[in-house]
PDB file of C-alpha atoms and ligand atoms in Angstrom:
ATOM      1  CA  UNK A  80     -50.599 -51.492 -17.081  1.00 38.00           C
ATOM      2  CA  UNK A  81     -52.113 -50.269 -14.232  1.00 38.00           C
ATOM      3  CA  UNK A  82     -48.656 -49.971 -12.048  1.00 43.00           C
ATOM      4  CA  UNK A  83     -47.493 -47.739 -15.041  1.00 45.00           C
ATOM      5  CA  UNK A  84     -50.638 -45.459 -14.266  1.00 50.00           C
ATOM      6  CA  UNK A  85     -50.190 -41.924 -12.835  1.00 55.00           C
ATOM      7  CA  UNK A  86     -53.632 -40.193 -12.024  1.00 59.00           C
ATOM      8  CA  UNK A  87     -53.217 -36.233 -12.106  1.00 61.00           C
ATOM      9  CA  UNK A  88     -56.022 -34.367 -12.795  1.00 62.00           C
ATOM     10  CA  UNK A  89     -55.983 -30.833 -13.446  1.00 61.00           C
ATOM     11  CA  UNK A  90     -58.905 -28.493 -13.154  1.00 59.00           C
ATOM     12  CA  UNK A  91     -58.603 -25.416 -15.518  1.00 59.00           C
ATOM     13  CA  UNK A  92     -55.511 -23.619 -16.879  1.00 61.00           C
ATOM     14  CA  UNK A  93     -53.258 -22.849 -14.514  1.00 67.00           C
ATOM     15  CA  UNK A  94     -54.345 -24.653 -11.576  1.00 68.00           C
ATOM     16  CA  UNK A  95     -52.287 -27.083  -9.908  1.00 70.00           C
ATOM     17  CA  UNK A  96     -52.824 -31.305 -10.704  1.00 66.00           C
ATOM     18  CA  UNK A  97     -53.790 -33.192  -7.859  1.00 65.00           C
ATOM     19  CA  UNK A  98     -52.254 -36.802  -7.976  1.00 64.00           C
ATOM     20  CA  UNK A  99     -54.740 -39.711  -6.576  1.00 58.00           C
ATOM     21  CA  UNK A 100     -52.345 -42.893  -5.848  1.00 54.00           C
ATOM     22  CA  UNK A 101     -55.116 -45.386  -4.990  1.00 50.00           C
ATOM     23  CA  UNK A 102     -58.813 -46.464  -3.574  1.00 53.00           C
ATOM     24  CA  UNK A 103     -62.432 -44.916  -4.936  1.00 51.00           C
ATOM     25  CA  UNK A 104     -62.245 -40.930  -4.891  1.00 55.00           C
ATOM     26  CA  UNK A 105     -64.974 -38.645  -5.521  1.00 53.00           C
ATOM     27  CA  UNK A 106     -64.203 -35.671  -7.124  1.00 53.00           C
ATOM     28  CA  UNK A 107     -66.666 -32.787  -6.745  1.00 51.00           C
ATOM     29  CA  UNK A 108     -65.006 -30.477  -9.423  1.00 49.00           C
ATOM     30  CA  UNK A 109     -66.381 -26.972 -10.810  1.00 48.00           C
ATOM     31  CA  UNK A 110     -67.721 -27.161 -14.248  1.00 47.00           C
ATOM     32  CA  UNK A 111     -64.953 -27.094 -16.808  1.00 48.00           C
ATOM     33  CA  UNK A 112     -62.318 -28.725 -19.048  1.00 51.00           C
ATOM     34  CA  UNK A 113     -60.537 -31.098 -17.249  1.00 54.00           C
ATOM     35  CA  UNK A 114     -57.432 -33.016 -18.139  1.00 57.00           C
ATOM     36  CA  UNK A 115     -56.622 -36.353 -17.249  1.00 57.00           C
ATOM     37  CA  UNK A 116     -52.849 -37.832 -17.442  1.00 55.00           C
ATOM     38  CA  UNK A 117     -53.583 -41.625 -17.547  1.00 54.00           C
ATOM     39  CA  UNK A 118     -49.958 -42.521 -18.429  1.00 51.00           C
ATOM     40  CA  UNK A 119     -46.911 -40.682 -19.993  1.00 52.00           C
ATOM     41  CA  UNK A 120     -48.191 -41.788 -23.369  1.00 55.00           C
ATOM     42  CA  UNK A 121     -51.873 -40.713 -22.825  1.00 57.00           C
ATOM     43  CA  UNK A 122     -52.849 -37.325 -22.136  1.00 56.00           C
ATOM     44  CA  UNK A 123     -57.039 -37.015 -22.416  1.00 56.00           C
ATOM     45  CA  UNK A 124     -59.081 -33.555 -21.489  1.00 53.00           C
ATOM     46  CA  UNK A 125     -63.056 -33.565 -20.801  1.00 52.00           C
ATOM     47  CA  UNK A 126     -65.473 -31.656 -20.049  1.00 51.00           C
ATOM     48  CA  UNK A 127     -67.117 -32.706 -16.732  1.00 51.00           C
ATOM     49  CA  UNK A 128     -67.830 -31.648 -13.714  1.00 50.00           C
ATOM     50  CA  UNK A 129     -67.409 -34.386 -11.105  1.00 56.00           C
ATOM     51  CA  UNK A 130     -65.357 -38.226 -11.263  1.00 61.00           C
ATOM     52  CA  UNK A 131     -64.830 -41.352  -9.678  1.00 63.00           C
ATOM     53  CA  UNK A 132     -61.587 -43.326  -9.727  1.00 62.00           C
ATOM     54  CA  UNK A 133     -61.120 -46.307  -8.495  1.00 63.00           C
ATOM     55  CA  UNK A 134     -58.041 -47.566  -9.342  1.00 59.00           C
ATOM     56  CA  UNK A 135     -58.064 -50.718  -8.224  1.00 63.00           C
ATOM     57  CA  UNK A 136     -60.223 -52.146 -10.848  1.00 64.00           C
ATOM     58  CA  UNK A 137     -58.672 -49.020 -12.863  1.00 59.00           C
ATOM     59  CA  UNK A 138     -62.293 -47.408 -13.854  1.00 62.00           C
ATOM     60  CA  UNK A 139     -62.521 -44.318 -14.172  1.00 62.00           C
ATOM     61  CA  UNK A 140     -66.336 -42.405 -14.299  1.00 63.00           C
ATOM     62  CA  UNK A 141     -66.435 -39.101 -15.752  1.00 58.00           C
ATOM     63  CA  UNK A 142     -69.950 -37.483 -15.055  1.00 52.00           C
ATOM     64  CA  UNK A 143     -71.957 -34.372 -15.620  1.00 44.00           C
ATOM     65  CA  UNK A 144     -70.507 -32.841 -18.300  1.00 49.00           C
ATOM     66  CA  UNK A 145     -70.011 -28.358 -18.547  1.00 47.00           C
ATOM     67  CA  UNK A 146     -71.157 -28.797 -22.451  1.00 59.00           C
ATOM     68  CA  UNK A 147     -74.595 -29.753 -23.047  1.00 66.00           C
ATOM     69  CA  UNK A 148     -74.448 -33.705 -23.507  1.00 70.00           C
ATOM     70  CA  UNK A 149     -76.378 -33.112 -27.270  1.00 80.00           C
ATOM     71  CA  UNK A 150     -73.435 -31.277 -27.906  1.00 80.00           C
ATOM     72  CA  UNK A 151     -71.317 -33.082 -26.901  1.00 77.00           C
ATOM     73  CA  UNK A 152     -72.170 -36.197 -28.837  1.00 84.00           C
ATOM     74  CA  UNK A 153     -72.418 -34.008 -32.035  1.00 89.00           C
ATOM     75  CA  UNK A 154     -68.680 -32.687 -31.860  1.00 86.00           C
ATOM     76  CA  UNK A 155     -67.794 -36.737 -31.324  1.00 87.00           C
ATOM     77  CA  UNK A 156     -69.798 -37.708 -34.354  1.00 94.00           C
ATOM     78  CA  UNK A 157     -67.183 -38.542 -36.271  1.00 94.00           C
ATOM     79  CA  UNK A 158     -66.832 -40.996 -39.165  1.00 98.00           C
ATOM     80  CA  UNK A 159     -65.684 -44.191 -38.267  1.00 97.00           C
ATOM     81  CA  UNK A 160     -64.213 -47.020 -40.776  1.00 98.00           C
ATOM     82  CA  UNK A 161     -62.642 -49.316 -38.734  1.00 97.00           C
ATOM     83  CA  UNK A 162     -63.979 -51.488 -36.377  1.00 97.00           C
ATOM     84  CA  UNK A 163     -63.503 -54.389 -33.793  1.00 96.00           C
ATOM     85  CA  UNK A 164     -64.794 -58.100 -33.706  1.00 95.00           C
ATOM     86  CA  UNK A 165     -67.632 -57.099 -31.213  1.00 96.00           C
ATOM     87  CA  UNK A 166     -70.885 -57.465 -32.104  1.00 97.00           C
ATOM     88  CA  UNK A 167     -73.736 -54.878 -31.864  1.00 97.00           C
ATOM     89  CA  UNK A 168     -76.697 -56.308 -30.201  1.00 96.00           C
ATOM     90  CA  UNK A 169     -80.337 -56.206 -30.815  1.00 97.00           C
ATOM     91  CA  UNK A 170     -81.066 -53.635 -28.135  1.00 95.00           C
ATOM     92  CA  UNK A 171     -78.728 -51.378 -29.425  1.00 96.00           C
ATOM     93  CA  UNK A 172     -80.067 -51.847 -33.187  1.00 97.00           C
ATOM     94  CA  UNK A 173     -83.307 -51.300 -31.723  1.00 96.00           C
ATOM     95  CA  UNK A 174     -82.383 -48.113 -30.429  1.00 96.00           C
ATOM     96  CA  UNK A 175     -80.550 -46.995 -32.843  1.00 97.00           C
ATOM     97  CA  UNK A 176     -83.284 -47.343 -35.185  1.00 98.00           C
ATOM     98  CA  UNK A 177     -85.748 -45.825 -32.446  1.00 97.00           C
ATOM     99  CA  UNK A 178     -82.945 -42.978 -32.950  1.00 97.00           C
ATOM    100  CA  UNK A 179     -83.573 -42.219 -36.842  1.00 98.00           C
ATOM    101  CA  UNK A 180     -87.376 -42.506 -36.728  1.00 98.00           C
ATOM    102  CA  UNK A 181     -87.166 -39.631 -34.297  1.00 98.00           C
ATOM    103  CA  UNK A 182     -85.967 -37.323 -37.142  1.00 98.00           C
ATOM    104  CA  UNK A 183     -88.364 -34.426 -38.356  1.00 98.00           C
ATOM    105  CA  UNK A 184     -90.369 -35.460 -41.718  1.00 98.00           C
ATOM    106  CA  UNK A 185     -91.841 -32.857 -43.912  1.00 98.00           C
ATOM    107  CA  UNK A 186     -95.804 -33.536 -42.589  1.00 98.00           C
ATOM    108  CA  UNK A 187     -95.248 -36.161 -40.861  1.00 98.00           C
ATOM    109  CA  UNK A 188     -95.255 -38.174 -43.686  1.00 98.00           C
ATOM    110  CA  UNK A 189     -91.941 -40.581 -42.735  1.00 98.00           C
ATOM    111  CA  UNK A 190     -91.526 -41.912 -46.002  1.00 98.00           C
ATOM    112  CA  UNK A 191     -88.448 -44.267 -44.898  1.00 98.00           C
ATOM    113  CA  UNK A 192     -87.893 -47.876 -44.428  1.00 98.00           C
ATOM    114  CA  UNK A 193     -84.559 -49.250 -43.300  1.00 98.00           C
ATOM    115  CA  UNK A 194     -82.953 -52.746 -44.089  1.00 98.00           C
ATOM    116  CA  UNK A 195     -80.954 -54.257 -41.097  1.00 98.00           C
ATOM    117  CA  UNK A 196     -77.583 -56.001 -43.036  1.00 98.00           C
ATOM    118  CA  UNK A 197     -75.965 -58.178 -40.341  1.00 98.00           C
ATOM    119  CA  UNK A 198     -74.577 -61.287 -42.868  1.00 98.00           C
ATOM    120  CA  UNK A 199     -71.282 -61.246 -43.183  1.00 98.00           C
ATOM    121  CA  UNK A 200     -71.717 -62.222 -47.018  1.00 98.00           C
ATOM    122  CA  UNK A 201     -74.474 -59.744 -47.589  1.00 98.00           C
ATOM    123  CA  UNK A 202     -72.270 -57.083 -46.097  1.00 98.00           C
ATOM    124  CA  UNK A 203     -69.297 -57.852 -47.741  1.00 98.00           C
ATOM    125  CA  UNK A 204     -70.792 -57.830 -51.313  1.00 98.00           C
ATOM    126  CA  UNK A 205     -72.354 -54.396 -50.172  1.00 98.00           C
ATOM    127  CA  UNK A 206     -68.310 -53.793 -49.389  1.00 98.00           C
ATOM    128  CA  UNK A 207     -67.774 -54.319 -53.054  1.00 98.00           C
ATOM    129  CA  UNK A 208     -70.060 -51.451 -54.440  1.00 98.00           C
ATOM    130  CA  UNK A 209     -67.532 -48.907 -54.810  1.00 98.00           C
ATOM    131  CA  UNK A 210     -64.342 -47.881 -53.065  1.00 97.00           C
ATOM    132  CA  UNK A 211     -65.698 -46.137 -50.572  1.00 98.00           C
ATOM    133  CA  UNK A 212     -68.380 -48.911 -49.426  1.00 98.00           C
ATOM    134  CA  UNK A 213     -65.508 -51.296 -48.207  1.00 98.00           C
ATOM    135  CA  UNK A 214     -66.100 -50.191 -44.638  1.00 98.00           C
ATOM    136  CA  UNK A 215     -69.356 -52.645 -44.894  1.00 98.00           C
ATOM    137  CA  UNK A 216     -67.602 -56.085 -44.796  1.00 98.00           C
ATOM    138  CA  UNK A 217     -66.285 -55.287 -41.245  1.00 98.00           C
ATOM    139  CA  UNK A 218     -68.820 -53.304 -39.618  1.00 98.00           C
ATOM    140  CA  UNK A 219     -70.960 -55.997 -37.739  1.00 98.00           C
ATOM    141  CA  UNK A 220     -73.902 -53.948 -38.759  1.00 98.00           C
ATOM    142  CA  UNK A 221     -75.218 -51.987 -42.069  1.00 98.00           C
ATOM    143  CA  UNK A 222     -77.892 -50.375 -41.951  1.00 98.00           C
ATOM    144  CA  UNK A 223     -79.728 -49.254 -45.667  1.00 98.00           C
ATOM    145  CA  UNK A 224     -81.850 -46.234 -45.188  1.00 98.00           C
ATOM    146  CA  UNK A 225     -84.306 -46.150 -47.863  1.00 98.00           C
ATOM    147  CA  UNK A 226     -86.817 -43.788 -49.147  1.00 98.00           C
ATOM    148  CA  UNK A 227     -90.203 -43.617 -51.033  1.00 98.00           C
ATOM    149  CA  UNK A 228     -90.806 -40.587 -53.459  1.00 98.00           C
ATOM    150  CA  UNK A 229     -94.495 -41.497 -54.192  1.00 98.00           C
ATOM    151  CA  UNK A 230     -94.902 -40.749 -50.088  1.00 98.00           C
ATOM    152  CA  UNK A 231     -93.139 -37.264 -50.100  1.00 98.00           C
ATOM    153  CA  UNK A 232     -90.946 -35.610 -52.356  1.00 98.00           C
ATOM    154  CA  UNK A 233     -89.078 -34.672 -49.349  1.00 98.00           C
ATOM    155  CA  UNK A 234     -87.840 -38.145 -48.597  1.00 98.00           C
ATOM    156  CA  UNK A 235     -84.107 -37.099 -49.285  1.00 98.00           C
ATOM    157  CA  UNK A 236     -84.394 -34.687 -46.531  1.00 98.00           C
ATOM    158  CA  UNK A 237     -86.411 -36.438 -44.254  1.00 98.00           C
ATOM    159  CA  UNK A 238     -84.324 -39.714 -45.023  1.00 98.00           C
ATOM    160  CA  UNK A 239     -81.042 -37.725 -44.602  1.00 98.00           C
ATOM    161  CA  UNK A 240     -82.273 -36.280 -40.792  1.00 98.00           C
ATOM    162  CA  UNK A 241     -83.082 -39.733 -40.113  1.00 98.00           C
ATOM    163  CA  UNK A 242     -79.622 -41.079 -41.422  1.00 98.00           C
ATOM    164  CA  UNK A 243     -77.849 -38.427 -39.057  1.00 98.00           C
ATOM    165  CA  UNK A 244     -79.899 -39.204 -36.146  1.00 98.00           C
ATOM    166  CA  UNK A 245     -78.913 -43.052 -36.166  1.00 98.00           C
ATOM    167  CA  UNK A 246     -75.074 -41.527 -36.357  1.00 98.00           C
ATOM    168  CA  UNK A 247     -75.504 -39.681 -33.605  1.00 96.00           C
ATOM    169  CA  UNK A 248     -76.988 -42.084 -31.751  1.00 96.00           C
ATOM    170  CA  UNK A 249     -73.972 -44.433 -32.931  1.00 96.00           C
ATOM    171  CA  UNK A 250     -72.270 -41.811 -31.181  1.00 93.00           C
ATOM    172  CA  UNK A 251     -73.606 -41.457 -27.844  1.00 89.00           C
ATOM    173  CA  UNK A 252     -73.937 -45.409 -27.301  1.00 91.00           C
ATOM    174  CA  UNK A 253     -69.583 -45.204 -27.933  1.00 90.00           C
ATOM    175  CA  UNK A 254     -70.484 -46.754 -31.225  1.00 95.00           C
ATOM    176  CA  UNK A 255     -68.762 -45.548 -34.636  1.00 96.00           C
ATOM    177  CA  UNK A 256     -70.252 -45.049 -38.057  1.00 98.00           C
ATOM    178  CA  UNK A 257     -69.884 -43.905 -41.081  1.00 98.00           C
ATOM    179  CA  UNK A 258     -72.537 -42.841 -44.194  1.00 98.00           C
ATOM    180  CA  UNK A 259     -71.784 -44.884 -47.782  1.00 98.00           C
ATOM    181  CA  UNK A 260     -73.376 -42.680 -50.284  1.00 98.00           C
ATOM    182  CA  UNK A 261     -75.551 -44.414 -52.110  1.00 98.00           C
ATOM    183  CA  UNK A 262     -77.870 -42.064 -53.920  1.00 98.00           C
ATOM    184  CA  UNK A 263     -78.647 -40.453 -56.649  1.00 98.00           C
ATOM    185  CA  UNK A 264     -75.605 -42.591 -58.394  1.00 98.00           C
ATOM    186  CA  UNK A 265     -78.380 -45.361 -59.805  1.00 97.00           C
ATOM    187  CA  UNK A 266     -75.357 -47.589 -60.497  1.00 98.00           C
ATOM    188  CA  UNK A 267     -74.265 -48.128 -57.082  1.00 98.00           C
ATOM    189  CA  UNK A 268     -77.959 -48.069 -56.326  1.00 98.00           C
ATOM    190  CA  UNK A 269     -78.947 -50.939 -58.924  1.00 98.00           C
ATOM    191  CA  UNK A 270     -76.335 -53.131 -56.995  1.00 98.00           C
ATOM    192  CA  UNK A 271     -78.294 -52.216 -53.422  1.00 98.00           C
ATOM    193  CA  UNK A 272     -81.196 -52.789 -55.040  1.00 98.00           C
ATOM    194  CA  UNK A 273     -80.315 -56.387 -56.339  1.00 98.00           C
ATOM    195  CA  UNK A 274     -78.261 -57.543 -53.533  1.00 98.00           C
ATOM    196  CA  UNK A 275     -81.118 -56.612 -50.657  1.00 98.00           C
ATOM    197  CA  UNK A 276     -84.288 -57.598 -53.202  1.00 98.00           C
ATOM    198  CA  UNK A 277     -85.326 -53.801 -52.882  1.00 98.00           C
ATOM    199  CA  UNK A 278     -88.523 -52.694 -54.737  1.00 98.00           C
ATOM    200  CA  UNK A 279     -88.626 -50.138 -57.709  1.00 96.00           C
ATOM    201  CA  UNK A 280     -90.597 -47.868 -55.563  1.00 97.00           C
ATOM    202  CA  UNK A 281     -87.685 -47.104 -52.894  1.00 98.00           C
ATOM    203  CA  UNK A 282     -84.779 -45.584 -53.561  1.00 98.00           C
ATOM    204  CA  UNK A 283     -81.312 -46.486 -51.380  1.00 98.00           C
ATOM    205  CA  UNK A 284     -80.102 -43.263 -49.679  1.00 98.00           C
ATOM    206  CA  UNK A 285     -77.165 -44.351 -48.025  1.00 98.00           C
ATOM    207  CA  UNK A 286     -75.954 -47.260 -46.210  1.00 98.00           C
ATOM    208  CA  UNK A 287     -74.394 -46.889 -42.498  1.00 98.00           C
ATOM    209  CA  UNK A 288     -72.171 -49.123 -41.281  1.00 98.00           C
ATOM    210  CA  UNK A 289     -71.724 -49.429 -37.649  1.00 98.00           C
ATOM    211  CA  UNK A 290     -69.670 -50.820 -35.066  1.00 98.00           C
ATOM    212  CA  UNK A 291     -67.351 -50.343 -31.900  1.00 96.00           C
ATOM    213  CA  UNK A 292     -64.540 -48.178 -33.213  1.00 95.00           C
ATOM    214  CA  UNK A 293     -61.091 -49.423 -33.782  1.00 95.00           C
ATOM    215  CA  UNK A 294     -59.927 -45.686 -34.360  1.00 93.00           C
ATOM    216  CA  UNK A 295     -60.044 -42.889 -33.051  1.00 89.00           C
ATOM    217  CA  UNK A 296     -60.932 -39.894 -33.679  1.00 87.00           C
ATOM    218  CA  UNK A 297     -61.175 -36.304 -31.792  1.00 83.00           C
ATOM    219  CA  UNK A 298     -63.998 -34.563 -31.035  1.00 83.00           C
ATOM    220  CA  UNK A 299     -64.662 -31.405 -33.132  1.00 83.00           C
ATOM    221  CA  UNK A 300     -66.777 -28.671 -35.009  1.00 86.00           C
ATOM    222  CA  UNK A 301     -65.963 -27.203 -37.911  1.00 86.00           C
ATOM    223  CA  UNK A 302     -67.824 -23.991 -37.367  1.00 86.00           C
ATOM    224  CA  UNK A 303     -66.251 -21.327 -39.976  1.00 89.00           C
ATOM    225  CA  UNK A 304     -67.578 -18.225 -39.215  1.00 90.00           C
ATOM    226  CA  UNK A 305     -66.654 -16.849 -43.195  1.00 92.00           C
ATOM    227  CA  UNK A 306     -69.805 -19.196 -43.777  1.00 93.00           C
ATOM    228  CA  UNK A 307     -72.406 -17.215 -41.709  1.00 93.00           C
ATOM    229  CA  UNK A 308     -73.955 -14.120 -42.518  1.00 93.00           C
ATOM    230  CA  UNK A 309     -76.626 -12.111 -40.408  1.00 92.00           C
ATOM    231  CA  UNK A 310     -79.785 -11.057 -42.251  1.00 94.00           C
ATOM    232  CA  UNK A 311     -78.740 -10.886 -45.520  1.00 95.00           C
ATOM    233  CA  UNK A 312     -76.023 -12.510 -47.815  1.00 96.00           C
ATOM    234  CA  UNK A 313     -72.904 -11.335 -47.671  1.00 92.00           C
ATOM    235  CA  UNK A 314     -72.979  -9.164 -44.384  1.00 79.00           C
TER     236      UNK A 314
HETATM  237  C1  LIG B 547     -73.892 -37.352 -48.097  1.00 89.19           C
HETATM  238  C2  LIG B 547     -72.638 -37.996 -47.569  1.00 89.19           C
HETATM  239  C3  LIG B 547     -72.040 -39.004 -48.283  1.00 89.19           C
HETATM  240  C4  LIG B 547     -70.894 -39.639 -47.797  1.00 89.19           C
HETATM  241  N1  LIG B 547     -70.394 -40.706 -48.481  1.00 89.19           N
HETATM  242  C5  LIG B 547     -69.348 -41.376 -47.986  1.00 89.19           C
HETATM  243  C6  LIG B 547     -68.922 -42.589 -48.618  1.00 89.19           C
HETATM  244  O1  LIG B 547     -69.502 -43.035 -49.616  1.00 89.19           O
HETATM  245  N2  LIG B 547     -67.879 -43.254 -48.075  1.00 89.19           N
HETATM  246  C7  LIG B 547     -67.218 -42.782 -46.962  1.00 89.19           C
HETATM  247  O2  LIG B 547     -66.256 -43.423 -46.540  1.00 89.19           O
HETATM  248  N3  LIG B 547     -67.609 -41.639 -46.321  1.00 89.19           N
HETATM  249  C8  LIG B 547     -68.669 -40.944 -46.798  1.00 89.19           C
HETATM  250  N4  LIG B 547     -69.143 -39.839 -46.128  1.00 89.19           N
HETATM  251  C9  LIG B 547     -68.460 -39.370 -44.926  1.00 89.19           C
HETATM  252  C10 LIG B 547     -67.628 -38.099 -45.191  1.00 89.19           C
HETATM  253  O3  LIG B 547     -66.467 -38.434 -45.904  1.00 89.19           O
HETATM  254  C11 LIG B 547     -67.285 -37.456 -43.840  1.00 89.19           C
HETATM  255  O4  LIG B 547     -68.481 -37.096 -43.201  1.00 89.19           O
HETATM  256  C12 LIG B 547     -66.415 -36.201 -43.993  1.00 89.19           C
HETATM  257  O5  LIG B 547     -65.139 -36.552 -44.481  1.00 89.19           O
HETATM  258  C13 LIG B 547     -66.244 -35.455 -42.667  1.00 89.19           C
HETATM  259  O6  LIG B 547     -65.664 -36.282 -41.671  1.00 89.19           O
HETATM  260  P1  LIG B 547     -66.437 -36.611 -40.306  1.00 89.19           P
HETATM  261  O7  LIG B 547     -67.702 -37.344 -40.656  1.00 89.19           O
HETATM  262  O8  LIG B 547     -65.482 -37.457 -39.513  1.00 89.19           O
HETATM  263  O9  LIG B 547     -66.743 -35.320 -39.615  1.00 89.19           O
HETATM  264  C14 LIG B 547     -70.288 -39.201 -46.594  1.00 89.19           C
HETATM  265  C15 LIG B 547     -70.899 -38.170 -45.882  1.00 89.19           C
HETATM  266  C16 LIG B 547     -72.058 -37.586 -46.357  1.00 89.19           C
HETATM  267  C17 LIG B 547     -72.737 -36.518 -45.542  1.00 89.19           C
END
């Protein structure tokens, strides 16, 4: 593949590409969208500011991005249902769940507990739920975010920032995810409940199920401006 590649990088509208043919360059670019051409096929734009190529050993390092990184990472959010082979490690679980616990909670109260799935049986009776659980038997990792409504009765809110957080850190680790409603249908939760020995107390939220994508999908908002008012409803 890599005799196929054609570097070109363009900075800004209008500007000309430069073409890099070969060794480590260091690109000290202007903050803005920048397109790469890394074949005829595949055409990619980012936003950075600075890049090292090296094509040799055909890595490319994109760095120091104009958009705020949070940003960033929230526009790339996007769910994820397919994935590949490769595990996620305990690290990553680790900080992934370091991720949700970070979430605001209405007094501080946290009211969550979450349920690391990683058997491939366990997850692929999860799969089974409903139609739109099936995602679970291949995602190497499913995480059940549950909450207690004798600690708050916020814990669908608190829960649900929680829930978002881990996405988002799914996100910004190049992970992919995707949320599995779970509650308030207490049929699909009755089969959580059963299959992960869950306590009458806790309620099942939603399951995630993460991996390393095997899709993809573009970065985006979805900002509609008919959907924002200023001071008072309707204006
Ligand atoms: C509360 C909630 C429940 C969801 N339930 C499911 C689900 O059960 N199965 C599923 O495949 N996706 C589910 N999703 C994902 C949505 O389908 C997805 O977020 C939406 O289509 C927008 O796409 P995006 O996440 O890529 O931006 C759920 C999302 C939310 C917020």
């Amino acid at each position: 593949m890599a005799e196929t590649w054609r570097i070109l990088i363009q900075e800004g509208e209008g500007t000309e590409p430069r073409e890099f043919t070969s060794g480590v360059r260091q690109l000290d670019l202007t903050p803005s969208e920048l397109t790469l051409w890394l074949s005829d096929q595949e055409t990619r734009s980012f936003a950075i500011s600075n890049a090292t190529i090296d094509l040799e050993n055909h890595r490319i390092e994109l760095r120091a991005r104009s958009l705020p990184l949070i940003l960033e990472y929230i526009y790339r959010r996007r769910s994820i249902r397919k994935y590949t082979n490769e595990p996620v490690n305990d690290e990553t679980i680790d900080l992934l769940l370091k991720a949700a616990m970070a979430a605001p909670s209405a007094n501080d109260v946290r009211p969550w507990a979450f349920i690391v799935v990683r058997e491939p049986e366990r997850r692929r009776a999860l799969a089974k739920i409903k139609q739109w659980a099936f995602m679970c038997a291949d995602a190497p990792v499913v995480f059940a975010v549950l909450g207690n409504p004798n600690f708050s009765d916020h814990w669908i809110e608190d829960c649900s920032a929680a829930a978002e957080n881990l996405l988002l850190a799914a996100a910004g680790l190049g992970l992919g995810g995707v949320w599995v409603a779970i509650y308030p249908r207490t049929e699909y939760e009755k089969k959580v409940r059963t299959l992960l020995n869950i306590p009458p107390n806790w309620h099942v939220l939603c399951l995630l199920a993460v991996g390393h994508p095997a899709e993809h999908k573009p970065p985006r908002t979805r900002y509609e401006a008919n959907k924002v008012y200023y001071e008072t409803f309707g204006a």
